[in-house]
Structures are given as structure tokens and as C-alpha cells.
mmCIF file with all atom_site columns, N, CA and C in Angstrom:
data_model
loop_
_atom_site.group_PDB
_atom_site.id
_atom_site.type_symbol
_atom_site.label_atom_id
_atom_site.label_alt_id
_atom_site.label_comp_id
_atom_site.label_asym_id
_atom_site.label_entity_id
_atom_site.label_seq_id
_atom_site.pdbx_PDB_ins_code
_atom_site.Cartn_x
_atom_site.Cartn_y
_atom_site.Cartn_z
_atom_site.occupancy
_atom_site.B_iso_or_equiv
_atom_site.pdbx_formal_charge
_atom_site.auth_seq_id
_atom_site.auth_comp_id
_atom_site.auth_asym_id
_atom_site.auth_atom_id
_atom_site.pdbx_PDB_model_num
ATOM 1   N N  . MET A 1 1  ? 7.975   12.930  2.106  1.00 46.00 ? 1  MET A N  1
ATOM 2   C CA . MET A 1 1  ? 8.045   11.511  2.161  1.00 46.00 ? 1  MET A CA 1
ATOM 3   C C  . MET A 1 1  ? 9.464   11.119  2.558  1.00 46.00 ? 1  MET A C  1
ATOM 4   N N  . PRO A 1 2  ? 9.579   10.135  3.464  1.00 53.00 ? 2  PRO A N  1
ATOM 5   C CA . PRO A 1 2  ? 10.922  9.665   3.850  1.00 53.00 ? 2  PRO A CA 1
ATOM 6   C C  . PRO A 1 2  ? 11.679  9.151   2.645  1.00 53.00 ? 2  PRO A C  1
ATOM 7   N N  . LYS A 1 3  ? 13.015  9.366   2.648  1.00 60.00 ? 3  LYS A N  1
ATOM 8   C CA . LYS A 1 3  ? 13.837  8.883   1.536  1.00 60.00 ? 3  LYS A CA 1
ATOM 9   C C  . LYS A 1 3  ? 14.005  7.380   1.645  1.00 60.00 ? 3  LYS A C  1
ATOM 10  N N  . PRO A 1 4  ? 13.879  6.642   0.535  1.00 58.00 ? 4  PRO A N  1
ATOM 11  C CA . PRO A 1 4  ? 14.037  5.190   0.557  1.00 58.00 ? 4  PRO A CA 1
ATOM 12  C C  . PRO A 1 4  ? 15.525  4.840   0.835  1.00 58.00 ? 4  PRO A C  1
ATOM 13  N N  . THR A 1 5  ? 15.700  3.667   1.397  1.00 62.00 ? 5  THR A N  1
ATOM 14  C CA . THR A 1 5  ? 17.020  3.145   1.647  1.00 62.00 ? 5  THR A CA 1
ATOM 15  C C  . THR A 1 5  ? 17.100  1.759   1.043  1.00 62.00 ? 5  THR A C  1
ATOM 16  N N  . GLY A 1 6  ? 18.300  1.231   0.894  1.00 59.00 ? 6  GLY A N  1
ATOM 17  C CA . GLY A 1 6  ? 18.423  -0.137  0.376  1.00 59.00 ? 6  GLY A CA 1
ATOM 18  C C  . GLY A 1 6  ? 18.803  -0.146  -1.081 1.00 59.00 ? 6  GLY A C  1
ATOM 19  N N  . SER A 1 7  ? 18.303  -1.157  -1.779 1.00 55.00 ? 7  SER A N  1
ATOM 20  C CA . SER A 1 7  ? 18.681  -1.425  -3.168 1.00 55.00 ? 7  SER A CA 1
ATOM 21  C C  . SER A 1 7  ? 18.182  -0.342  -4.122 1.00 55.00 ? 7  SER A C  1
ATOM 22  N N  . PRO A 1 8  ? 19.069  0.228   -4.935 1.00 72.00 ? 8  PRO A N  1
ATOM 23  C CA . PRO A 1 8  ? 18.597  1.188   -5.927 1.00 72.00 ? 8  PRO A CA 1
ATOM 24  C C  . PRO A 1 8  ? 17.822  0.502   -7.071 1.00 72.00 ? 8  PRO A C  1
ATOM 25  N N  . LYS A 1 9  ? 17.811  -0.787  -7.057 1.00 84.00 ? 9  LYS A N  1
ATOM 26  C CA . LYS A 1 9  ? 17.087  -1.515  -8.123 1.00 84.00 ? 9  LYS A CA 1
ATOM 27  C C  . LYS A 1 9  ? 15.697  -1.970  -7.686 1.00 84.00 ? 9  LYS A C  1
ATOM 28  N N  . GLY A 1 10 ? 15.316  -1.664  -6.467 1.00 87.00 ? 10 GLY A N  1
ATOM 29  C CA . GLY A 1 10 ? 13.975  -2.017  -6.006 1.00 87.00 ? 10 GLY A CA 1
ATOM 30  C C  . GLY A 1 10 ? 12.924  -1.156  -6.666 1.00 87.00 ? 10 GLY A C  1
ATOM 31  N N  . THR A 1 11 ? 11.864  -1.817  -7.130 1.00 91.00 ? 11 THR A N  1
ATOM 32  C CA . THR A 1 11 ? 10.742  -1.083  -7.767 1.00 91.00 ? 11 THR A CA 1
ATOM 33  C C  . THR A 1 11 ? 9.427   -1.632  -7.261 1.00 91.00 ? 11 THR A C  1
ATOM 34  N N  . GLY A 1 12 ? 8.369   -0.853  -7.432 1.00 92.00 ? 12 GLY A N  1
ATOM 35  C CA . GLY A 1 12 ? 7.070   -1.311  -7.027 1.00 92.00 ? 12 GLY A CA 1
ATOM 36  C C  . GLY A 1 12 ? 5.965   -0.482  -7.689 1.00 92.00 ? 12 GLY A C  1
ATOM 37  N N  . THR A 1 13 ? 4.805   -1.089  -7.740 1.00 95.00 ? 13 THR A N  1
ATOM 38  C CA . THR A 1 13 ? 3.642   -0.411  -8.315 1.00 95.00 ? 13 THR A CA 1
ATOM 39  C C  . THR A 1 13 ? 2.439   -0.705  -7.473 1.00 95.00 ? 13 THR A C  1
ATOM 40  N N  . PHE A 1 14 ? 1.644   0.306   -7.251 1.00 95.00 ? 14 PHE A N  1
ATOM 41  C CA . PHE A 1 14 ? 0.335   0.141   -6.547 1.00 95.00 ? 14 PHE A CA 1
ATOM 42  C C  . PHE A 1 14 ? -0.728  0.729   -7.457 1.00 95.00 ? 14 PHE A C  1
ATOM 43  N N  . THR A 1 15 ? -1.798  -0.007  -7.669 1.00 97.00 ? 15 THR A N  1
ATOM 44  C CA . THR A 1 15 ? -2.942  0.498   -8.389 1.00 97.00 ? 15 THR A CA 1
ATOM 45  C C  . THR A 1 15 ? -4.205  0.199   -7.570 1.00 97.00 ? 15 THR A C  1
ATOM 46  N N  . GLY A 1 16 ? -5.107  1.142   -7.607 1.00 96.00 ? 16 GLY A N  1
ATOM 47  C CA . GLY A 1 16 ? -6.326  0.935   -6.826 1.00 96.00 ? 16 GLY A CA 1
ATOM 48  C C  . GLY A 1 16 ? -7.511  1.637   -7.485 1.00 96.00 ? 16 GLY A C  1
ATOM 49  N N  . THR A 1 17 ? -8.681  1.072   -7.195 1.00 97.00 ? 17 THR A N  1
ATOM 50  C CA . THR A 1 17 ? -9.932  1.627   -7.735 1.00 97.00 ? 17 THR A CA 1
ATOM 51  C C  . THR A 1 17 ? -10.943 1.653   -6.599 1.00 97.00 ? 17 THR A C  1
ATOM 52  N N  . VAL A 1 18 ? -11.629 2.801   -6.406 1.00 96.00 ? 18 VAL A N  1
ATOM 53  C CA . VAL A 1 18 ? -12.691 2.900   -5.426 1.00 96.00 ? 18 VAL A CA 1
ATOM 54  C C  . VAL A 1 18 ? -14.018 2.771   -6.176 1.00 96.00 ? 18 VAL A C  1
ATOM 55  N N  . GLY A 1 19 ? -14.762 1.784   -5.748 1.00 95.00 ? 19 GLY A N  1
ATOM 56  C CA . GLY A 1 19 ? -16.069 1.527   -6.387 1.00 95.00 ? 19 GLY A CA 1
ATOM 57  C C  . GLY A 1 19 ? -17.224 1.824   -5.467 1.00 95.00 ? 19 GLY A C  1
ATOM 58  N N  . ALA A 1 20 ? -18.288 1.149   -5.704 1.00 91.00 ? 20 ALA A N  1
ATOM 59  C CA . ALA A 1 20 ? -19.523 1.356   -4.947 1.00 91.00 ? 20 ALA A CA 1
ATOM 60  C C  . ALA A 1 20 ? -19.285 1.135   -3.443 1.00 91.00 ? 20 ALA A C  1
ATOM 61  N N  . LYS A 1 21 ? -19.994 1.867   -2.639 1.00 95.00 ? 21 LYS A N  1
ATOM 62  C CA . LYS A 1 21 ? -19.928 1.770   -1.183 1.00 95.00 ? 21 LYS A CA 1
ATOM 63  C C  . LYS A 1 21 ? -18.524 1.936   -0.631 1.00 95.00 ? 21 LYS A C  1
ATOM 64  N N  . ARG A 1 22 ? -17.710 2.747   -1.338 1.00 96.00 ? 22 ARG A N  1
ATOM 65  C CA . ARG A 1 22 ? -16.347 3.101   -0.849 1.00 96.00 ? 22 ARG A CA 1
ATOM 66  C C  . ARG A 1 22 ? -15.421 1.921   -0.731 1.00 96.00 ? 22 ARG A C  1
ATOM 67  N N  . VAL A 1 23 ? -15.614 0.884   -1.598 1.00 97.00 ? 23 VAL A N  1
ATOM 68  C CA . VAL A 1 23 ? -14.766 -0.272  -1.557 1.00 97.00 ? 23 VAL A CA 1
ATOM 69  C C  . VAL A 1 23 ? -13.501 -0.065  -2.445 1.00 97.00 ? 23 VAL A C  1
ATOM 70  N N  . LEU A 1 24 ? -12.358 -0.093  -1.813 1.00 97.00 ? 24 LEU A N  1
ATOM 71  C CA . LEU A 1 24 ? -11.075 0.043   -2.533 1.00 97.00 ? 24 LEU A CA 1
ATOM 72  C C  . LEU A 1 24 ? -10.646 -1.350  -2.947 1.00 97.00 ? 24 LEU A C  1
ATOM 73  N N  . THR A 1 25 ? -10.419 -1.605  -4.264 1.00 97.00 ? 25 THR A N  1
ATOM 74  C CA . THR A 1 25 ? -9.873  -2.819  -4.745 1.00 97.00 ? 25 THR A CA 1
ATOM 75  C C  . THR A 1 25 ? -8.443  -2.470  -5.242 1.00 97.00 ? 25 THR A C  1
ATOM 76  N N  . TRP A 1 26 ? -7.434  -3.225  -4.826 1.00 97.00 ? 26 TRP A N  1
ATOM 77  C CA . TRP A 1 26 ? -6.066  -2.820  -5.117 1.00 97.00 ? 26 TRP A CA 1
ATOM 78  C C  . TRP A 1 26 ? -5.187  -3.996  -5.525 1.00 97.00 ? 26 TRP A C  1
ATOM 79  N N  . LYS A 1 27 ? -4.027  -3.638  -6.134 1.00 97.00 ? 27 LYS A N  1
ATOM 80  C CA . LYS A 1 27 ? -2.983  -4.606  -6.485 1.00 97.00 ? 27 LYS A CA 1
ATOM 81  C C  . LYS A 1 27 ? -1.639  -3.936  -6.248 1.00 97.00 ? 27 LYS A C  1
ATOM 82  N N  . LEU A 1 28 ? -0.778  -4.663  -5.573 1.00 96.00 ? 28 LEU A N  1
ATOM 83  C CA . LEU A 1 28 ? 0.558   -4.220  -5.227 1.00 96.00 ? 28 LEU A CA 1
ATOM 84  C C  . LEU A 1 28 ? 1.592   -5.205  -5.769 1.00 96.00 ? 28 LEU A C  1
ATOM 85  N N  . THR A 1 29 ? 2.545   -4.718  -6.526 1.00 96.00 ? 29 THR A N  1
ATOM 86  C CA . THR A 1 29 ? 3.649   -5.545  -7.031 1.00 96.00 ? 29 THR A CA 1
ATOM 87  C C  . THR A 1 29 ? 4.997   -4.849  -6.667 1.00 96.00 ? 29 THR A C  1
ATOM 88  N N  . PHE A 1 30 ? 6.016   -5.689  -6.439 1.00 94.00 ? 30 PHE A N  1
ATOM 89  C CA . PHE A 1 30 ? 7.343   -5.134  -6.162 1.00 94.00 ? 30 PHE A CA 1
ATOM 90  C C  . PHE A 1 30 ? 8.355   -6.187  -6.492 1.00 94.00 ? 30 PHE A C  1
ATOM 91  N N  . ARG A 1 31 ? 9.623   -5.689  -6.704 1.00 93.00 ? 31 ARG A N  1
ATOM 92  C CA . ARG A 1 31 ? 10.737  -6.605  -6.957 1.00 93.00 ? 31 ARG A CA 1
ATOM 93  C C  . ARG A 1 31 ? 12.046  -5.858  -6.690 1.00 93.00 ? 31 ARG A C  1
ATOM 94  N N  . GLY A 1 32 ? 13.143  -6.649  -6.587 1.00 89.00 ? 32 GLY A N  1
ATOM 95  C CA . GLY A 1 32 ? 14.440  -6.070  -6.444 1.00 89.00 ? 32 GLY A CA 1
ATOM 96  C C  . GLY A 1 32 ? 14.729  -5.544  -5.048 1.00 89.00 ? 32 GLY A C  1
ATOM 97  N N  . LEU A 1 33 ? 14.001  -5.985  -4.002 1.00 86.00 ? 33 LEU A N  1
ATOM 98  C CA . LEU A 1 33 ? 14.269  -5.516  -2.650 1.00 86.00 ? 33 LEU A CA 1
ATOM 99  C C  . LEU A 1 33 ? 15.529  -6.213  -2.104 1.00 86.00 ? 33 LEU A C  1
ATOM 100 N N  . THR A 1 34 ? 16.172  -5.627  -1.130 1.00 83.00 ? 34 THR A N  1
ATOM 101 C CA . THR A 1 34 ? 17.344  -6.198  -0.547 1.00 83.00 ? 34 THR A CA 1
ATOM 102 C C  . THR A 1 34 ? 17.037  -7.349  0.460  1.00 83.00 ? 34 THR A C  1
ATOM 103 N N  . GLY A 1 35 ? 15.759  -7.463  0.817  1.00 85.00 ? 35 GLY A N  1
ATOM 104 C CA . GLY A 1 35 ? 15.311  -8.516  1.731  1.00 85.00 ? 35 GLY A CA 1
ATOM 105 C C  . GLY A 1 35 ? 13.793  -8.670  1.647  1.00 85.00 ? 35 GLY A C  1
ATOM 106 N N  . PRO A 1 36 ? 13.222  -9.510  2.466  1.00 88.00 ? 36 PRO A N  1
ATOM 107 C CA . PRO A 1 36 ? 11.764  -9.618  2.418  1.00 88.00 ? 36 PRO A CA 1
ATOM 108 C C  . PRO A 1 36 ? 11.038  -8.363  2.797  1.00 88.00 ? 36 PRO A C  1
ATOM 109 N N  . ALA A 1 37 ? 9.911   -8.144  2.159  1.00 89.00 ? 37 ALA A N  1
ATOM 110 C CA . ALA A 1 37 ? 9.062   -6.976  2.480  1.00 89.00 ? 37 ALA A CA 1
ATOM 111 C C  . ALA A 1 37 ? 8.496   -7.178  3.899  1.00 89.00 ? 37 ALA A C  1
ATOM 112 N N  . ALA A 1 38 ? 8.600   -6.169  4.746  1.00 88.00 ? 38 ALA A N  1
ATOM 113 C CA . ALA A 1 38 ? 8.137   -6.273  6.133  1.00 88.00 ? 38 ALA A CA 1
ATOM 114 C C  . ALA A 1 38 ? 6.666   -5.851  6.249  1.00 88.00 ? 38 ALA A C  1
ATOM 115 N N  . GLY A 1 39 ? 6.115   -5.151  5.219  1.00 90.00 ? 39 GLY A N  1
ATOM 116 C CA . GLY A 1 39 ? 4.740   -4.730  5.235  1.00 90.00 ? 39 GLY A CA 1
ATOM 117 C C  . GLY A 1 39 ? 4.516   -3.606  4.274  1.00 90.00 ? 39 GLY A C  1
ATOM 118 N N  . ALA A 1 40 ? 3.264   -3.320  4.004  1.00 93.00 ? 40 ALA A N  1
ATOM 119 C CA . ALA A 1 40 ? 2.902   -2.223  3.119  1.00 93.00 ? 40 ALA A CA 1
ATOM 120 C C  . ALA A 1 40 ? 1.576   -1.634  3.605  1.00 93.00 ? 40 ALA A C  1
ATOM 121 N N  . HIS A 1 41 ? 1.499   -0.328  3.620  1.00 92.00 ? 41 HIS A N  1
ATOM 122 C CA . HIS A 1 41 ? 0.300   0.359   4.120  1.00 92.00 ? 41 HIS A CA 1
ATOM 123 C C  . HIS A 1 41 ? 0.007   1.613   3.306  1.00 92.00 ? 41 HIS A C  1
ATOM 124 N N  . ILE A 1 42 ? -1.224  2.032   3.374  1.00 92.00 ? 42 ILE A N  1
ATOM 125 C CA . ILE A 1 42 ? -1.578  3.382   2.892  1.00 92.00 ? 42 ILE A CA 1
ATOM 126 C C  . ILE A 1 42 ? -1.684  4.218   4.110  1.00 92.00 ? 42 ILE A C  1
ATOM 127 N N  . HIS A 1 43 ? -0.981  5.339   4.128  1.00 91.00 ? 43 HIS A N  1
ATOM 128 C CA . HIS A 1 43 ? -0.982  6.247   5.281  1.00 91.00 ? 43 HIS A CA 1
ATOM 129 C C  . HIS A 1 43 ? -1.750  7.529   4.949  1.00 91.00 ? 43 HIS A C  1
ATOM 130 N N  . LEU A 1 44 ? -2.311  8.165   5.959  1.00 89.00 ? 44 LEU A N  1
ATOM 131 C CA . LEU A 1 44 ? -2.908  9.482   5.855  1.00 89.00 ? 44 LEU A CA 1
ATOM 132 C C  . LEU A 1 44 ? -1.991  10.404  6.605  1.00 89.00 ? 44 LEU A C  1
ATOM 133 N N  . GLY A 1 45 ? -1.380  11.337  5.881  1.00 86.00 ? 45 GLY A N  1
ATOM 134 C CA . GLY A 1 45 ? -0.481  12.285  6.547  1.00 86.00 ? 45 GLY A CA 1
ATOM 135 C C  . GLY A 1 45 ? -0.225  13.490  5.625  1.00 86.00 ? 45 GLY A C  1
ATOM 136 N N  . ALA A 1 46 ? 0.318   14.494  6.257  1.00 88.00 ? 46 ALA A N  1
ATOM 137 C CA . ALA A 1 46 ? 0.690   15.705  5.504  1.00 88.00 ? 46 ALA A CA 1
ATOM 138 C C  . ALA A 1 46 ? 1.888   15.348  4.581  1.00 88.00 ? 46 ALA A C  1
ATOM 139 N N  . PRO A 1 47 ? 2.080   16.133  3.490  1.00 87.00 ? 47 PRO A N  1
ATOM 140 C CA . PRO A 1 47 ? 3.219   15.923  2.622  1.00 87.00 ? 47 PRO A CA 1
ATOM 141 C C  . PRO A 1 47 ? 4.509   15.830  3.410  1.00 87.00 ? 47 PRO A C  1
ATOM 142 N N  . GLY A 1 48 ? 5.328   14.775  3.123  1.00 87.00 ? 48 GLY A N  1
ATOM 143 C CA . GLY A 1 48 ? 6.579   14.564  3.832  1.00 87.00 ? 48 GLY A CA 1
ATOM 144 C C  . GLY A 1 48 ? 6.483   13.835  5.116  1.00 87.00 ? 48 GLY A C  1
ATOM 145 N N  . LYS A 1 49 ? 5.249   13.479  5.545  1.00 88.00 ? 49 LYS A N  1
ATOM 146 C CA . LYS A 1 49 ? 5.043   12.781  6.808  1.00 88.00 ? 49 LYS A CA 1
ATOM 147 C C  . LYS A 1 49 ? 4.242   11.476  6.541  1.00 88.00 ? 49 LYS A C  1
ATOM 148 N N  . ALA A 1 50 ? 4.593   10.407  7.189  1.00 83.00 ? 50 ALA A N  1
ATOM 149 C CA . ALA A 1 50 ? 3.927   9.126   6.979  1.00 83.00 ? 50 ALA A CA 1
ATOM 150 C C  . ALA A 1 50 ? 2.470   9.185   7.486  1.00 83.00 ? 50 ALA A C  1
ATOM 151 N N  . GLY A 1 51 ? 2.211   9.774   8.590  1.00 89.00 ? 51 GLY A N  1
ATOM 152 C CA . GLY A 1 51 ? 0.867   9.811   9.128  1.00 89.00 ? 51 GLY A CA 1
ATOM 153 C C  . GLY A 1 51 ? 0.422   8.470   9.649  1.00 89.00 ? 51 GLY A C  1
ATOM 154 N N  . ARG A 1 52 ? -0.809  8.372   10.070 1.00 91.00 ? 52 ARG A N  1
ATOM 155 C CA . ARG A 1 52 ? -1.312  7.080   10.602 1.00 91.00 ? 52 ARG A CA 1
ATOM 156 C C  . ARG A 1 52 ? -1.667  6.156   9.446  1.00 91.00 ? 52 ARG A C  1
ATOM 157 N N  . VAL A 1 53 ? -1.633  4.868   9.775  1.00 92.00 ? 53 VAL A N  1
ATOM 158 C CA . VAL A 1 53 ? -1.991  3.828   8.787  1.00 92.00 ? 53 VAL A CA 1
ATOM 159 C C  . VAL A 1 53 ? -3.503  3.854   8.564  1.00 92.00 ? 53 VAL A C  1
ATOM 160 N N  . ALA A 1 54 ? -3.916  3.989   7.305  1.00 92.00 ? 54 ALA A N  1
ATOM 161 C CA . ALA A 1 54 ? -5.345  3.963   6.996  1.00 92.00 ? 54 ALA A CA 1
ATOM 162 C C  . ALA A 1 54 ? -5.776  2.605   6.458  1.00 92.00 ? 54 ALA A C  1
ATOM 163 N N  . VAL A 1 55 ? -4.926  1.975   5.625  1.00 93.00 ? 55 VAL A N  1
ATOM 164 C CA . VAL A 1 55 ? -5.277  0.694   5.058  1.00 93.00 ? 55 VAL A CA 1
ATOM 165 C C  . VAL A 1 55 ? -4.008  -0.207  5.067  1.00 93.00 ? 55 VAL A C  1
ATOM 166 N N  . VAL A 1 56 ? -4.100  -1.387  5.640  1.00 93.00 ? 56 VAL A N  1
ATOM 167 C CA . VAL A 1 56 ? -3.017  -2.313  5.601  1.00 93.00 ? 56 VAL A CA 1
ATOM 168 C C  . VAL A 1 56 ? -3.117  -3.131  4.312  1.00 93.00 ? 56 VAL A C  1
ATOM 169 N N  . LEU A 1 57 ? -2.055  -3.070  3.502  1.00 94.00 ? 57 LEU A N  1
ATOM 170 C CA . LEU A 1 57 ? -2.007  -3.839  2.266  1.00 94.00 ? 57 LEU A CA 1
ATOM 171 C C  . LEU A 1 57 ? -1.475  -5.253  2.495  1.00 94.00 ? 57 LEU A C  1
ATOM 172 N N  . CYS A 1 58 ? -0.443  -5.344  3.297  1.00 92.00 ? 58 CYS A N  1
ATOM 173 C CA . CYS A 1 58 ? 0.105   -6.665  3.697  1.00 92.00 ? 58 CYS A CA 1
ATOM 174 C C  . CYS A 1 58 ? 0.906   -6.451  4.968  1.00 92.00 ? 58 CYS A C  1
ATOM 175 N N  . GLY A 1 59 ? 0.968   -7.487  5.783  1.00 87.00 ? 59 GLY A N  1
ATOM 176 C CA . GLY A 1 59 ? 1.692   -7.410  7.048  1.00 87.00 ? 59 GLY A CA 1
ATOM 177 C C  . GLY A 1 59 ? 2.842   -8.401  7.081  1.00 87.00 ? 59 GLY A C  1
ATOM 178 N N  . THR A 1 60 ? 2.741   -9.385  7.943  1.00 84.00 ? 60 THR A N  1
ATOM 179 C CA . THR A 1 60 ? 3.844   -10.331 8.103  1.00 84.00 ? 60 THR A CA 1
ATOM 180 C C  . THR A 1 60 ? 4.050   -11.215 6.884  1.00 84.00 ? 60 THR A C  1
ATOM 181 N N  . VAL A 1 61 ? 3.034   -11.395 6.079  1.00 85.00 ? 61 VAL A N  1
ATOM 182 C CA . VAL A 1 61 ? 3.177   -12.127 4.827  1.00 85.00 ? 61 VAL A CA 1
ATOM 183 C C  . VAL A 1 61 ? 2.945   -11.124 3.687  1.00 85.00 ? 61 VAL A C  1
ATOM 184 N N  . CYS A 1 62 ? 4.026   -10.721 3.046  1.00 92.00 ? 62 CYS A N  1
ATOM 185 C CA . CYS A 1 62 ? 4.013   -9.709  2.050  1.00 92.00 ? 62 CYS A CA 1
ATOM 186 C C  . CYS A 1 62 ? 4.742   -10.186 0.825  1.00 92.00 ? 62 CYS A C  1
ATOM 187 N N  . LYS A 1 63 ? 4.048   -10.728 -0.170 1.00 93.00 ? 63 LYS A N  1
ATOM 188 C CA . LYS A 1 63 ? 4.719   -11.244 -1.369 1.00 93.00 ? 63 LYS A CA 1
ATOM 189 C C  . LYS A 1 63 ? 4.125   -10.535 -2.578 1.00 93.00 ? 63 LYS A C  1
ATOM 190 N N  . SER A 1 64 ? 4.851   -10.533 -3.648 1.00 95.00 ? 64 SER A N  1
ATOM 191 C CA . SER A 1 64 ? 4.413   -9.888  -4.851 1.00 95.00 ? 64 SER A CA 1
ATOM 192 C C  . SER A 1 64 ? 3.948   -10.927 -5.888 1.00 95.00 ? 64 SER A C  1
ATOM 193 N N  . PRO A 1 65 ? 2.791   -10.730 -6.460 1.00 96.00 ? 65 PRO A N  1
ATOM 194 C CA . PRO A 1 65 ? 1.845   -9.631  -6.294 1.00 96.00 ? 65 PRO A CA 1
ATOM 195 C C  . PRO A 1 65 ? 0.887   -9.903  -5.169 1.00 96.00 ? 65 PRO A C  1
ATOM 196 N N  . MET A 1 66 ? 0.329   -8.843  -4.615 1.00 95.00 ? 66 MET A N  1
ATOM 197 C CA . MET A 1 66 ? -0.691  -8.902  -3.568 1.00 95.00 ? 66 MET A CA 1
ATOM 198 C C  . MET A 1 66 ? -1.929  -8.130  -4.083 1.00 95.00 ? 66 MET A C  1
ATOM 199 N N  . THR A 1 67 ? -3.077  -8.681  -3.791 1.00 96.00 ? 67 THR A N  1
ATOM 200 C CA . THR A 1 67 ? -4.348  -7.981  -4.151 1.00 96.00 ? 67 THR A CA 1
ATOM 201 C C  . THR A 1 67 ? -5.203  -7.990  -2.927 1.00 96.00 ? 67 THR A C  1
ATOM 202 N N  . GLY A 1 68 ? -6.164  -7.048  -2.914 1.00 96.00 ? 68 GLY A N  1
ATOM 203 C CA . GLY A 1 68 ? -7.067  -7.020  -1.808 1.00 96.00 ? 68 GLY A CA 1
ATOM 204 C C  . GLY A 1 68 ? -8.172  -6.004  -1.976 1.00 96.00 ? 68 GLY A C  1
ATOM 205 N N  . ARG A 1 69 ? -9.006  -5.972  -0.905 1.00 96.00 ? 69 ARG A N  1
ATOM 206 C CA . ARG A 1 69 ? -10.164 -5.055  -0.875 1.00 96.00 ? 69 ARG A CA 1
ATOM 207 C C  . ARG A 1 69 ? -10.257 -4.505  0.504  1.00 96.00 ? 69 ARG A C  1
ATOM 208 N N  . ALA A 1 70 ? -10.684 -3.246  0.615  1.00 95.00 ? 70 ALA A N  1
ATOM 209 C CA . ALA A 1 70 ? -10.905 -2.610  1.891  1.00 95.00 ? 70 ALA A CA 1
ATOM 210 C C  . ALA A 1 70 ? -12.056 -1.615  1.754  1.00 95.00 ? 70 ALA A C  1
ATOM 211 N N  . THR A 1 71 ? -12.859 -1.574  2.722  1.00 96.00 ? 71 THR A N  1
ATOM 212 C CA . THR A 1 71 ? -13.949 -0.548  2.731  1.00 96.00 ? 71 THR A CA 1
ATOM 213 C C  . THR A 1 71 ? -13.430 0.705   3.457  1.00 96.00 ? 71 THR A C  1
ATOM 214 N N  . LEU A 1 72 ? -13.430 1.817   2.749  1.00 95.00 ? 72 LEU A N  1
ATOM 215 C CA . LEU A 1 72 ? -12.904 3.052   3.301  1.00 95.00 ? 72 LEU A CA 1
ATOM 216 C C  . LEU A 1 72 ? -13.969 3.790   4.074  1.00 95.00 ? 72 LEU A C  1
ATOM 217 N N  . THR A 1 73 ? -13.578 4.518   5.073  1.00 93.00 ? 73 THR A N  1
ATOM 218 C CA . THR A 1 73 ? -14.472 5.396   5.788  1.00 93.00 ? 73 THR A CA 1
ATOM 219 C C  . THR A 1 73 ? -14.675 6.665   4.962  1.00 93.00 ? 73 THR A C  1
ATOM 220 N N  . PRO A 1 74 ? -15.724 7.430   5.216  1.00 92.00 ? 74 PRO A N  1
ATOM 221 C CA . PRO A 1 74 ? -15.868 8.703   4.503  1.00 92.00 ? 74 PRO A CA 1
ATOM 222 C C  . PRO A 1 74 ? -14.655 9.611   4.656  1.00 92.00 ? 74 PRO A C  1
ATOM 223 N N  . ALA A 1 75 ? -14.037 9.642   5.839  1.00 87.00 ? 75 ALA A N  1
ATOM 224 C CA . ALA A 1 75 ? -12.846 10.454  6.051  1.00 87.00 ? 75 ALA A CA 1
ATOM 225 C C  . ALA A 1 75 ? -11.650 10.004  5.235  1.00 87.00 ? 75 ALA A C  1
ATOM 226 N N  . GLN A 1 76 ? -11.456 8.668   5.106  1.00 87.00 ? 76 GLN A N  1
ATOM 227 C CA . GLN A 1 76 ? -10.400 8.114   4.304  1.00 87.00 ? 76 GLN A CA 1
ATOM 228 C C  . GLN A 1 76 ? -10.568 8.426   2.834  1.00 87.00 ? 76 GLN A C  1
ATOM 229 N N  . LEU A 1 77 ? -11.809 8.393   2.398  1.00 85.00 ? 77 LEU A N  1
ATOM 230 C CA . LEU A 1 77 ? -12.095 8.639   0.967  1.00 85.00 ? 77 LEU A CA 1
ATOM 231 C C  . LEU A 1 77 ? -11.775 10.056  0.626  1.00 85.00 ? 77 LEU A C  1
#
């Protein structure tokens, strides 16, 4: 995984649950960033590599807390 940069006081939490029909329900919280969050995603990749984006959690509007739902493909699951 890439090493984080910026504020050593920045923290965040992601929780998610996969339910019926592969629906991911999630919550993202963060604080202490050095600037506005530019986006958050779930990536599919090998250890130490970001890989391709599988699920977009937030894009141009990324505030804490954020919640959402996404239907996963069988490969993502």
C-alpha cells in the first residue's frame, strides 16, 4: 500500500456489510486532513498496489460522514 502523506493527525474509518444480492452498504468517516478530501474508493489490487477502482465511495463531494450502497459483481465479491 502506498505510504500516506500529509497530516500525521488524519484518521479515518470505513465499515461495510455485504447483504442480499451482493449489496454493499458502507459508512466512511474521516477527520484531521490537511485539506479537503479529493475522493475515496475501494480498489482491487495486489498487496502494495492500488489496482483498479472497484467502488467509488465519494468523488468531487467528499465529506465526513459519508454513507452509501453499491451492488458488487461476483468478481468484486
